[in-house]
mmCIF file of C-alpha atoms in Angstrom:
data_model
loop_
_atom_site.group_PDB
_atom_site.id
_atom_site.type_symbol
_atom_site.label_atom_id
_atom_site.label_comp_id
_atom_site.label_asym_id
_atom_site.label_seq_id
_atom_site.Cartn_x
_atom_site.Cartn_y
_atom_site.Cartn_z
ATOM 1 C CA GLY A 8 -128.107 66.690 -25.333
ATOM 2 C CA GLU A 9 -130.097 63.469 -25.776
ATOM 3 C CA LEU A 10 -130.333 62.963 -21.999
ATOM 4 C CA PHE A 11 -131.136 66.574 -21.147
ATOM 5 C CA GLY A 12 -134.796 65.784 -20.496
ATOM 6 C CA GLU A 13 -133.829 62.908 -18.211
ATOM 7 C CA MET A 14 -132.151 65.352 -15.819
ATOM 8 C CA TYR A 15 -135.446 67.156 -15.193
ATOM 9 C CA PHE A 16 -137.270 63.841 -14.985
ATOM 10 C CA PHE A 17 -135.020 62.602 -12.166
ATOM 11 C CA ALA A 18 -135.307 65.979 -10.442
ATOM 12 C CA ALA A 19 -139.114 65.618 -10.438
ATOM 13 C CA ILE A 20 -138.899 61.996 -9.226
ATOM 14 C CA THR A 21 -136.559 63.117 -6.419
ATOM 15 C CA VAL A 22 -139.201 65.578 -5.204
ATOM 16 C CA ILE A 23 -141.858 62.836 -5.274
ATOM 17 C CA TYR A 24 -139.607 60.481 -3.286
ATOM 18 C CA PHE A 25 -138.875 63.243 -0.782
ATOM 19 C CA VAL A 26 -142.570 63.958 -0.193
ATOM 20 C CA LEU A 27 -143.315 60.234 0.057
ATOM 21 C CA PHE A 28 -140.452 59.742 2.526
ATOM 22 C CA LEU A 29 -141.635 62.636 4.711
ATOM 23 C CA TRP A 30 -145.240 61.407 4.738
ATOM 24 C CA TYR A 31 -144.394 57.800 5.501
ATOM 25 C CA GLY A 32 -141.673 58.620 8.031
ATOM 26 C CA CYS A 33 -143.871 61.081 9.958
ATOM 27 C CA SER A 34 -146.753 58.596 9.909
ATOM 28 C CA ILE A 35 -144.536 55.883 11.376
ATOM 29 C CA GLN A 36 -143.502 58.234 14.187
ATOM 30 C CA CYS A 37 -147.089 59.269 14.885
ATOM 31 C CA TYR A 38 -148.261 55.650 15.116
ATOM 32 C CA SER A 39 -145.083 54.134 16.547
ATOM 33 C CA GLU A 40 -147.069 51.960 18.994
ATOM 34 C CA SER A 41 -148.788 50.126 16.136
ATOM 35 C CA ARG A 42 -145.697 49.834 13.907
ATOM 36 C CA ILE A 43 -145.282 46.530 12.051
ATOM 37 C CA GLU A 44 -142.192 44.942 10.486
ATOM 38 C CA VAL A 45 -143.282 45.422 6.873
ATOM 39 C CA GLN A 46 -143.355 49.195 7.296
ATOM 40 C CA LYS A 47 -139.632 49.272 8.162
ATOM 41 C CA TRP A 48 -138.784 47.664 4.828
ATOM 42 C CA ILE A 49 -141.086 50.034 2.969
ATOM 43 C CA ILE A 50 -139.476 53.152 4.463
ATOM 44 C CA LEU A 51 -136.042 51.639 3.648
ATOM 45 C CA SER A 52 -137.064 51.213 -0.012
ATOM 46 C CA ILE A 53 -138.365 54.784 -0.168
ATOM 47 C CA GLY A 54 -135.165 56.123 1.396
ATOM 48 C CA LEU A 55 -132.943 54.237 -1.041
ATOM 49 C CA GLY A 56 -135.060 55.464 -3.943
ATOM 50 C CA LEU A 57 -134.647 59.036 -2.721
ATOM 51 C CA LEU A 58 -130.856 58.662 -2.510
ATOM 52 C CA GLU A 59 -130.686 57.006 -5.925
ATOM 53 C CA THR A 60 -132.585 59.765 -7.741
ATOM 54 C CA PHE A 61 -130.729 62.464 -5.795
ATOM 55 C CA PHE A 62 -127.319 61.158 -6.942
ATOM 56 C CA LYS A 63 -128.525 60.667 -10.515
ATOM 57 C CA THR A 64 -129.909 64.191 -10.631
ATOM 58 C CA GLY A 65 -126.610 65.571 -9.297
ATOM 59 C CA ASP A 66 -124.642 63.540 -11.828
ATOM 60 C CA TYR A 67 -126.699 64.852 -14.775
ATOM 61 C CA PHE A 68 -126.609 68.420 -13.439
ATOM 62 C CA VAL A 69 -122.796 68.478 -13.158
ATOM 63 C CA TRP A 70 -122.489 66.739 -16.522
ATOM 64 C CA ASN A 71 -124.690 69.410 -18.093
ATOM 65 C CA GLU A 72 -122.767 72.276 -16.489
ATOM 66 C CA ASP A 73 -119.143 71.083 -16.769
ATOM 67 C CA GLY A 74 -119.308 68.533 -19.558
ATOM 68 C CA THR A 75 -117.743 65.845 -17.350
ATOM 69 C CA ARG A 76 -119.400 63.207 -15.178
ATOM 70 C CA VAL A 77 -118.803 62.842 -11.447
ATOM 71 C CA TRP A 78 -117.887 59.157 -11.356
ATOM 72 C CA TYR A 79 -118.715 58.567 -7.658
ATOM 73 C CA ALA A 80 -122.176 60.146 -7.967
ATOM 74 C CA MET A 81 -122.828 58.186 -11.141
ATOM 75 C CA TYR A 82 -121.831 54.773 -9.780
ATOM 76 C CA VAL A 83 -123.331 55.339 -6.331
ATOM 77 C CA GLY A 84 -126.635 56.185 -7.997
ATOM 78 C CA VAL A 85 -126.449 53.049 -10.144
ATOM 79 C CA VAL A 86 -125.623 50.713 -7.224
ATOM 80 C CA LEU A 87 -128.257 52.265 -4.946
ATOM 81 C CA GLY A 88 -130.855 51.895 -7.668
ATOM 82 C CA VAL A 89 -130.085 48.221 -8.241
ATOM 83 C CA VAL A 90 -130.004 47.429 -4.503
ATOM 84 C CA ASN A 91 -133.273 49.303 -4.005
ATOM 85 C CA ARG A 92 -135.024 47.354 -6.766
ATOM 86 C CA ALA A 93 -133.686 44.077 -5.370
ATOM 87 C CA ILE A 94 -134.966 44.896 -1.868
ATOM 88 C CA SER A 95 -138.349 45.920 -3.259
ATOM 89 C CA ARG A 96 -138.700 42.722 -5.276
ATOM 90 C CA THR A 97 -137.644 40.644 -2.276
ATOM 91 C CA LEU A 98 -140.172 42.458 -0.084
ATOM 92 C CA ILE A 99 -142.975 41.802 -2.592
ATOM 93 C CA ILE A 100 -142.161 38.071 -2.575
ATOM 94 C CA MET A 101 -142.021 37.934 1.229
ATOM 95 C CA VAL A 102 -145.333 39.765 1.637
ATOM 96 C CA ALA A 103 -146.952 37.632 -1.078
ATOM 97 C CA LEU A 104 -145.857 34.514 0.810
ATOM 98 C CA GLY A 105 -147.599 35.915 3.888
ATOM 99 C CA TRP A 106 -144.598 37.081 5.909
ATOM 100 C CA GLY A 107 -145.679 39.369 8.734
ATOM 101 C CA VAL A 108 -149.347 38.876 7.837
ATOM 102 C CA ILE A 109 -150.259 35.188 8.079
ATOM 103 C CA ARG A 110 -146.912 33.795 9.251
ATOM 104 C CA ASP A 111 -144.007 35.221 11.240
ATOM 105 C CA ASN A 112 -141.210 33.419 9.373
ATOM 106 C CA LEU A 113 -140.559 31.836 5.978
ATOM 107 C CA THR A 114 -138.910 28.490 5.341
ATOM 108 C CA ASN A 115 -137.524 29.393 1.907
ATOM 109 C CA MET A 116 -135.588 32.540 2.795
ATOM 110 C CA LYS A 117 -132.376 31.119 1.264
ATOM 111 C CA LYS A 118 -134.036 30.960 -2.173
ATOM 112 C CA ILE A 119 -135.359 34.506 -1.768
ATOM 113 C CA TYR A 120 -131.947 35.876 -0.762
ATOM 114 C CA PHE A 121 -130.212 33.961 -3.573
ATOM 115 C CA LEU A 122 -132.578 35.400 -6.177
ATOM 116 C CA GLY A 123 -132.045 38.902 -4.751
ATOM 117 C CA LEU A 124 -128.251 38.595 -4.857
ATOM 118 C CA LEU A 125 -128.418 37.189 -8.386
ATOM 119 C CA TYR A 126 -130.492 40.195 -9.439
ATOM 120 C CA VAL A 127 -128.043 42.648 -7.826
ATOM 121 C CA GLY A 128 -125.010 41.092 -9.529
ATOM 122 C CA THR A 129 -126.611 40.787 -12.968
ATOM 123 C CA ALA A 130 -128.288 44.196 -12.977
ATOM 124 C CA CYS A 131 -125.183 45.993 -11.636
ATOM 125 C CA ALA A 132 -122.997 44.422 -14.319
ATOM 126 C CA GLY A 133 -125.458 45.406 -17.038
ATOM 127 C CA GLU A 134 -125.803 49.007 -15.804
ATOM 128 C CA ILE A 135 -122.043 49.552 -15.440
ATOM 129 C CA MET A 136 -121.269 48.065 -18.854
ATOM 130 C CA THR A 137 -123.916 50.264 -20.428
ATOM 131 C CA ILE A 138 -122.258 53.345 -18.894
ATOM 132 C CA ILE A 139 -118.846 52.216 -20.182
ATOM 133 C CA ALA A 140 -120.254 51.634 -23.676
ATOM 134 C CA VAL A 141 -121.734 55.148 -23.766
ATOM 135 C CA ASP A 142 -118.840 57.058 -22.173
ATOM 136 C CA ASP A 143 -115.989 55.219 -23.917
ATOM 137 C CA MET A 144 -117.608 54.877 -27.325
ATOM 138 C CA ASN A 145 -114.888 56.980 -28.951
ATOM 139 C CA VAL A 146 -112.049 55.171 -27.146
ATOM 140 C CA ILE A 147 -112.762 51.470 -27.675
ATOM 141 C CA SER A 148 -112.470 49.748 -31.071
ATOM 142 C CA ASP A 149 -115.414 48.612 -33.131
ATOM 143 C CA LYS A 150 -114.744 44.974 -32.263
ATOM 144 C CA GLU A 151 -114.656 45.734 -28.540
ATOM 145 C CA GLU A 152 -117.805 47.792 -28.864
ATOM 146 C CA THR A 153 -119.612 44.920 -30.588
ATOM 147 C CA GLU A 154 -118.508 42.440 -27.935
ATOM 148 C CA LEU A 155 -119.563 44.823 -25.172
ATOM 149 C CA ILE A 156 -123.002 45.297 -26.735
ATOM 150 C CA ASP A 157 -123.415 41.517 -26.985
ATOM 151 C CA VAL A 158 -122.614 41.102 -23.294
ATOM 152 C CA ILE A 159 -125.045 43.911 -22.405
ATOM 153 C CA THR A 160 -127.760 42.189 -24.453
ATOM 154 C CA ILE A 161 -127.203 38.890 -22.630
ATOM 155 C CA LEU A 162 -127.288 40.613 -19.228
ATOM 156 C CA THR A 163 -130.454 42.493 -20.210
ATOM 157 C CA PHE A 164 -132.207 39.229 -21.067
ATOM 158 C CA ALA A 165 -130.933 37.682 -17.811
ATOM 159 C CA VAL A 166 -132.377 40.565 -15.765
ATOM 160 C CA ALA A 167 -135.664 40.256 -17.664
ATOM 161 C CA ALA A 168 -135.759 36.511 -16.886
ATOM 162 C CA ILE A 169 -135.195 37.217 -13.179
ATOM 163 C CA ASP A 170 -137.969 39.829 -13.244
ATOM 164 C CA VAL A 171 -140.352 37.307 -14.822
ATOM 165 C CA THR A 172 -139.384 34.787 -12.118
ATOM 166 C CA TYR A 173 -140.139 37.372 -9.425
ATOM 167 C CA LEU A 174 -143.497 38.186 -10.977
ATOM 168 C CA LEU A 175 -144.668 34.596 -11.455
ATOM 169 C CA TRP A 176 -143.500 33.649 -7.968
ATOM 170 C CA ALA A 177 -145.308 36.639 -6.449
ATOM 171 C CA LEU A 178 -148.581 35.882 -8.257
ATOM 172 C CA ASP A 179 -148.468 32.204 -7.283
ATOM 173 C CA ALA A 180 -147.689 33.077 -3.659
ATOM 174 C CA LEU A 181 -150.478 35.664 -3.617
ATOM 175 C CA ASN A 182 -153.010 33.101 -4.825
ATOM 176 C CA SER A 183 -151.961 30.654 -2.094
ATOM 177 C CA SER A 184 -152.082 33.319 0.620
ATOM 178 C CA MET A 185 -155.480 34.584 -0.530
ATOM 179 C CA GLN A 186 -156.850 31.037 -0.565
ATOM 180 C CA TYR A 187 -155.656 30.585 3.010
ATOM 181 C CA LEU A 188 -157.204 33.876 4.142
ATOM 182 C CA GLU A 189 -160.460 33.015 2.393
ATOM 183 C CA ASN A 190 -160.604 29.652 4.155
ATOM 184 C CA MET A 191 -159.947 31.371 7.474
ATOM 185 C CA ASN A 192 -162.583 34.048 6.673
ATOM 186 C CA LYS A 193 -160.081 36.854 7.345
ATOM 187 C CA ASN A 194 -161.743 39.401 5.077
ATOM 188 C CA THR A 195 -159.705 42.449 6.128
ATOM 189 C CA LYS A 196 -156.369 40.881 5.225
ATOM 190 C CA LEU A 197 -157.895 39.282 2.125
ATOM 191 C CA ARG A 198 -158.888 42.711 0.790
ATOM 192 C CA GLN A 199 -155.298 43.878 1.257
ATOM 193 C CA TYR A 200 -154.005 41.015 -0.841
ATOM 194 C CA LEU A 201 -156.634 41.490 -3.530
ATOM 195 C CA ARG A 202 -155.559 45.122 -3.895
ATOM 196 C CA LEU A 203 -151.889 44.135 -3.988
ATOM 197 C CA ARG A 204 -152.618 41.646 -6.764
ATOM 198 C CA CYS A 205 -154.480 44.360 -8.663
ATOM 199 C CA PHE A 206 -151.417 46.640 -8.467
ATOM 200 C CA LEU A 207 -149.142 43.854 -9.713
ATOM 201 C CA LEU A 208 -151.437 42.945 -12.610
ATOM 202 C CA LEU A 209 -151.695 46.587 -13.697
ATOM 203 C CA SER A 210 -147.913 46.911 -13.524
ATOM 204 C CA MET A 211 -147.475 43.722 -15.544
ATOM 205 C CA LEU A 212 -149.925 44.949 -18.187
ATOM 206 C CA PHE A 213 -148.060 48.245 -18.480
ATOM 207 C CA ALA A 214 -144.706 46.406 -18.703
ATOM 208 C CA VAL A 215 -145.905 44.209 -21.567
ATOM 209 C CA VAL A 216 -147.356 47.144 -23.506
ATOM 210 C CA TRP A 217 -144.310 49.371 -22.966
ATOM 211 C CA ALA A 218 -141.822 46.613 -23.790
ATOM 212 C CA THR A 219 -143.682 45.980 -27.049
ATOM 213 C CA PHE A 220 -143.586 49.689 -27.807
ATOM 214 C CA GLY A 221 -139.841 49.832 -27.111
ATOM 215 C CA ILE A 222 -139.100 46.897 -29.430
ATOM 216 C CA VAL A 223 -141.234 48.336 -32.220
ATOM 217 C CA ASN A 224 -139.626 51.760 -31.793
ATOM 218 C CA ALA A 225 -136.117 50.263 -31.945
ATOM 219 C CA TYR A 226 -136.663 48.245 -35.123
ATOM 220 C CA MET A 227 -138.725 50.710 -37.150
ATOM 221 C CA ASP A 228 -137.042 52.449 -40.063
ATOM 222 C CA THR A 229 -138.375 55.737 -38.710
ATOM 223 C CA PRO A 230 -138.585 55.533 -34.899
ATOM 224 C CA MET A 231 -141.669 56.949 -33.217
ATOM 225 C CA LEU A 232 -139.467 58.697 -30.670
ATOM 226 C CA GLU A 233 -136.775 61.174 -31.658
ATOM 227 C CA ASP A 234 -133.253 60.905 -30.305
ATOM 228 C CA LYS A 235 -133.960 63.557 -27.699
ATOM 229 C CA GLN A 236 -136.948 61.528 -26.484
ATOM 230 C CA GLU A 237 -135.216 58.145 -26.166
ATOM 231 C CA TRP A 238 -134.731 58.682 -22.452
ATOM 232 C CA ALA A 239 -138.509 58.272 -22.025
ATOM 233 C CA ILE A 240 -138.131 54.507 -22.601
ATOM 234 C CA GLY A 241 -136.142 54.087 -19.391
ATOM 235 C CA ALA A 242 -138.114 56.760 -17.546
ATOM 236 C CA ALA A 243 -141.336 54.783 -18.011
ATOM 237 C CA TRP A 244 -139.844 51.830 -16.138
ATOM 238 C CA GLU A 245 -138.958 54.149 -13.262
ATOM 239 C CA ILE A 246 -142.563 55.359 -13.145
ATOM 240 C CA ASN A 247 -143.837 51.777 -13.194
ATOM 241 C CA TYR A 248 -141.598 50.881 -10.248
ATOM 242 C CA LEU A 249 -142.656 54.007 -8.351
ATOM 243 C CA PHE A 250 -146.312 53.091 -8.982
ATOM 244 C CA ILE A 251 -145.818 49.716 -7.268
ATOM 245 C CA LEU A 252 -143.915 51.273 -4.359
ATOM 246 C CA ILE A 253 -146.569 53.935 -3.741
ATOM 247 C CA GLY A 254 -149.288 51.282 -3.972
ATOM 248 C CA VAL A 255 -147.610 49.049 -1.371
ATOM 249 C CA ALA A 256 -146.893 52.075 0.858
ATOM 250 C CA CYS A 257 -150.576 53.057 0.772
ATOM 251 C CA LEU A 258 -151.785 49.506 1.459
ATOM 252 C CA TRP A 259 -149.490 49.136 4.478
ATOM 253 C CA ARG A 260 -149.522 52.778 5.547
ATOM 254 C CA PRO A 261 -149.008 53.509 9.258
ATOM 255 C CA THR A 262 -152.315 53.843 11.141
ATOM 256 C CA LYS A 263 -153.484 53.204 14.664
ATOM 257 C CA ASN A 264 -155.044 49.952 13.428
ATOM 258 C CA ALA A 265 -151.993 48.799 11.436
ATOM 259 C CA LYS A 266 -151.465 45.776 13.683
ATOM 260 C CA GLU A 267 -154.737 44.328 12.394
ATOM 261 C CA TYR A 268 -152.726 43.365 9.284
ATOM 262 C CA ALA A 269 -149.867 41.827 11.269
ATOM 263 C CA PHE A 270 -149.377 38.138 12.051
ATOM 264 C CA VAL A 271 -151.340 36.744 14.996
ATOM 265 C CA MET A 272 -152.321 33.235 15.970
ATOM 266 C CA GLU A 273 -155.743 32.851 14.377
ATOM 267 C CA LEU A 274 -158.669 30.417 14.471
ATOM 268 C CA PRO A 275 -161.155 30.104 11.622
ATOM 269 C CA SER A 276 -164.056 32.533 11.896
ATOM 270 C CA MET A 277 -167.232 30.386 12.068
ATOM 271 C CA ALA A 278 -169.719 33.250 11.993
ATOM 272 C CA ALA A 279 -169.597 33.475 8.198
ATOM 273 C CA ASP A 280 -170.806 29.842 7.964
ATOM 274 C CA GLY A 281 -173.677 30.389 10.365
ATOM 275 C CA GLN A 282 -171.978 28.392 13.121
ATOM 276 C CA GLU A 283 -171.151 29.481 16.639
ATOM 277 C CA MET A 284 -168.357 28.281 18.840
ATOM 278 C CA THR A 285 -169.419 27.662 22.465
ATOM 279 C CA PHE A 286 -166.916 27.200 25.246
ATOM 280 C CA ASP A 287 -167.925 25.098 28.303
ATOM 281 C CA THR A 288 -165.833 25.723 31.404
ATOM 282 C CA ASN A 289 -167.549 22.925 33.365
ATOM 283 C CA VAL A 290 -165.853 20.019 31.635
ATOM 284 C CA ASP A 291 -165.896 16.763 33.654
ATOM 285 C CA THR A 292 -168.004 18.317 36.443
ATOM 286 C CA ILE A 293 -171.477 17.459 37.677
ATOM 287 C CA ASP A 294 -174.186 19.829 36.491
ATOM 288 C CA ASP A 295 -175.976 21.883 39.126
ATOM 289 C CA ASP A 296 -179.364 20.425 38.181
ATOM 290 C CA ASP A 297 -178.071 16.880 38.575
ATOM 291 C CA ASP A 298 -176.663 17.847 41.977
ATOM 292 C CA LEU A 299 -180.060 19.076 43.117
ATOM 293 C CA ASN A 300 -181.849 16.030 41.773
ATOM 294 C CA ASP A 301 -179.463 13.712 43.612
ATOM 295 C CA VAL A 302 -180.090 15.547 46.879
ATOM 296 C CA SER A 303 -183.858 15.504 46.400
ATOM 297 C CA ASP A 304 -183.802 11.685 46.129
ATOM 298 C CA HIS A 305 -182.797 11.469 49.838
ATOM 299 C CA PRO A 306 -184.915 12.375 52.848
ATOM 300 C CA SER A 307 -184.876 16.070 53.643
ATOM 301 C CA ASN A 308 -185.498 15.651 57.416
ATOM 302 C CA GLY A 309 -182.217 17.287 58.329
ATOM 303 C CA ALA A 310 -180.140 14.139 57.784
ATOM 304 C CA ASN A 311 -176.758 14.538 56.229
ATOM 305 C CA PRO A 312 -176.967 13.309 52.627
ATOM 306 C CA LEU A 313 -173.489 11.792 53.001
ATOM 307 C CA GLU A 314 -174.770 9.393 55.663
ATOM 308 C CA HIS A 315 -175.960 7.058 52.924
ATOM 309 C CA ASP A 316 -172.369 6.737 51.694
ATOM 310 C CA GLU A 317 -170.687 3.543 52.974
ATOM 311 C CA GLY A 318 -167.344 5.257 53.472
ATOM 312 C CA PHE A 319 -168.928 7.928 55.621
ATOM 313 C CA ALA A 320 -170.588 5.281 57.842
ATOM 314 C CA ILE A 321 -167.287 3.482 58.408
ATOM 315 C CA ASP A 322 -165.503 6.725 59.339
ATOM 316 C CA LYS A 323 -168.302 7.559 61.773
ATOM 317 C CA ALA A 324 -168.036 4.131 63.463
ATOM 318 C CA VAL A 325 -164.263 4.564 63.865
ATOM 319 C CA ASP A 326 -164.743 7.969 65.464
ATOM 320 C CA ALA A 327 -167.214 6.492 67.890
#
């Protein structure tokens, strides 16, 4: 009964993911000629989010109707959710570092993949142990329950530490990328990164406020949320994640001009500094005016101007 409201929450989130998937997928097909690599990862994240919420909704629906949980739907939903969050975090880091926008490859991909795999392993273990603690509460002993809760607490702090690492890395990478774009006077791409940083800062602010609220609610003698409302704590994190995903999807939405945000070989734009770049195609050649002046220094009585050249005179004597 305490998770009854969460069933309707995931049903609503599933509808939002479905609409988002349709919009983004149709837009990619409409502007397939201007498709960029980042958009493929975004549609993958949306698709995984749709599958995750679909399985979780089905699991809660069957649990509500029959009183038993469908184990494959439950665990598939958990694993898909963790993998989806790992891919999304990895994508944020890669974009923040400038992948696909100011550079076509990254030198530290091994570190990015390692952090993603570490997140998947830690978060999966925490989620599965939490499910076991809830479902088998009446089966395991008090000692085992205490040990299990301790392990869950450690894993929760580990996941939080990885999230903080992701966030700090993303902000630092964003600052470096924006500095580069500012130096290159690439204002269009710079605006994209400024908006992305704004989304991340808003998400971070919400996370801090909501985490503080959750801690206060847990340790108060009289919690602010009733037992039937406890599911809202976890639901808020889902909304925060969806906010970031929708923000990134809107920033890199498929358009006919989407390739303007893709990586190209670029030179600094000098117009913003009041300078102009001039290109001379007559390098190491004699100017036309100099040519004319040289000719005008010789008699113009029909004589060949090359006759004054010593080499020409010798060749003429040999021919004679």
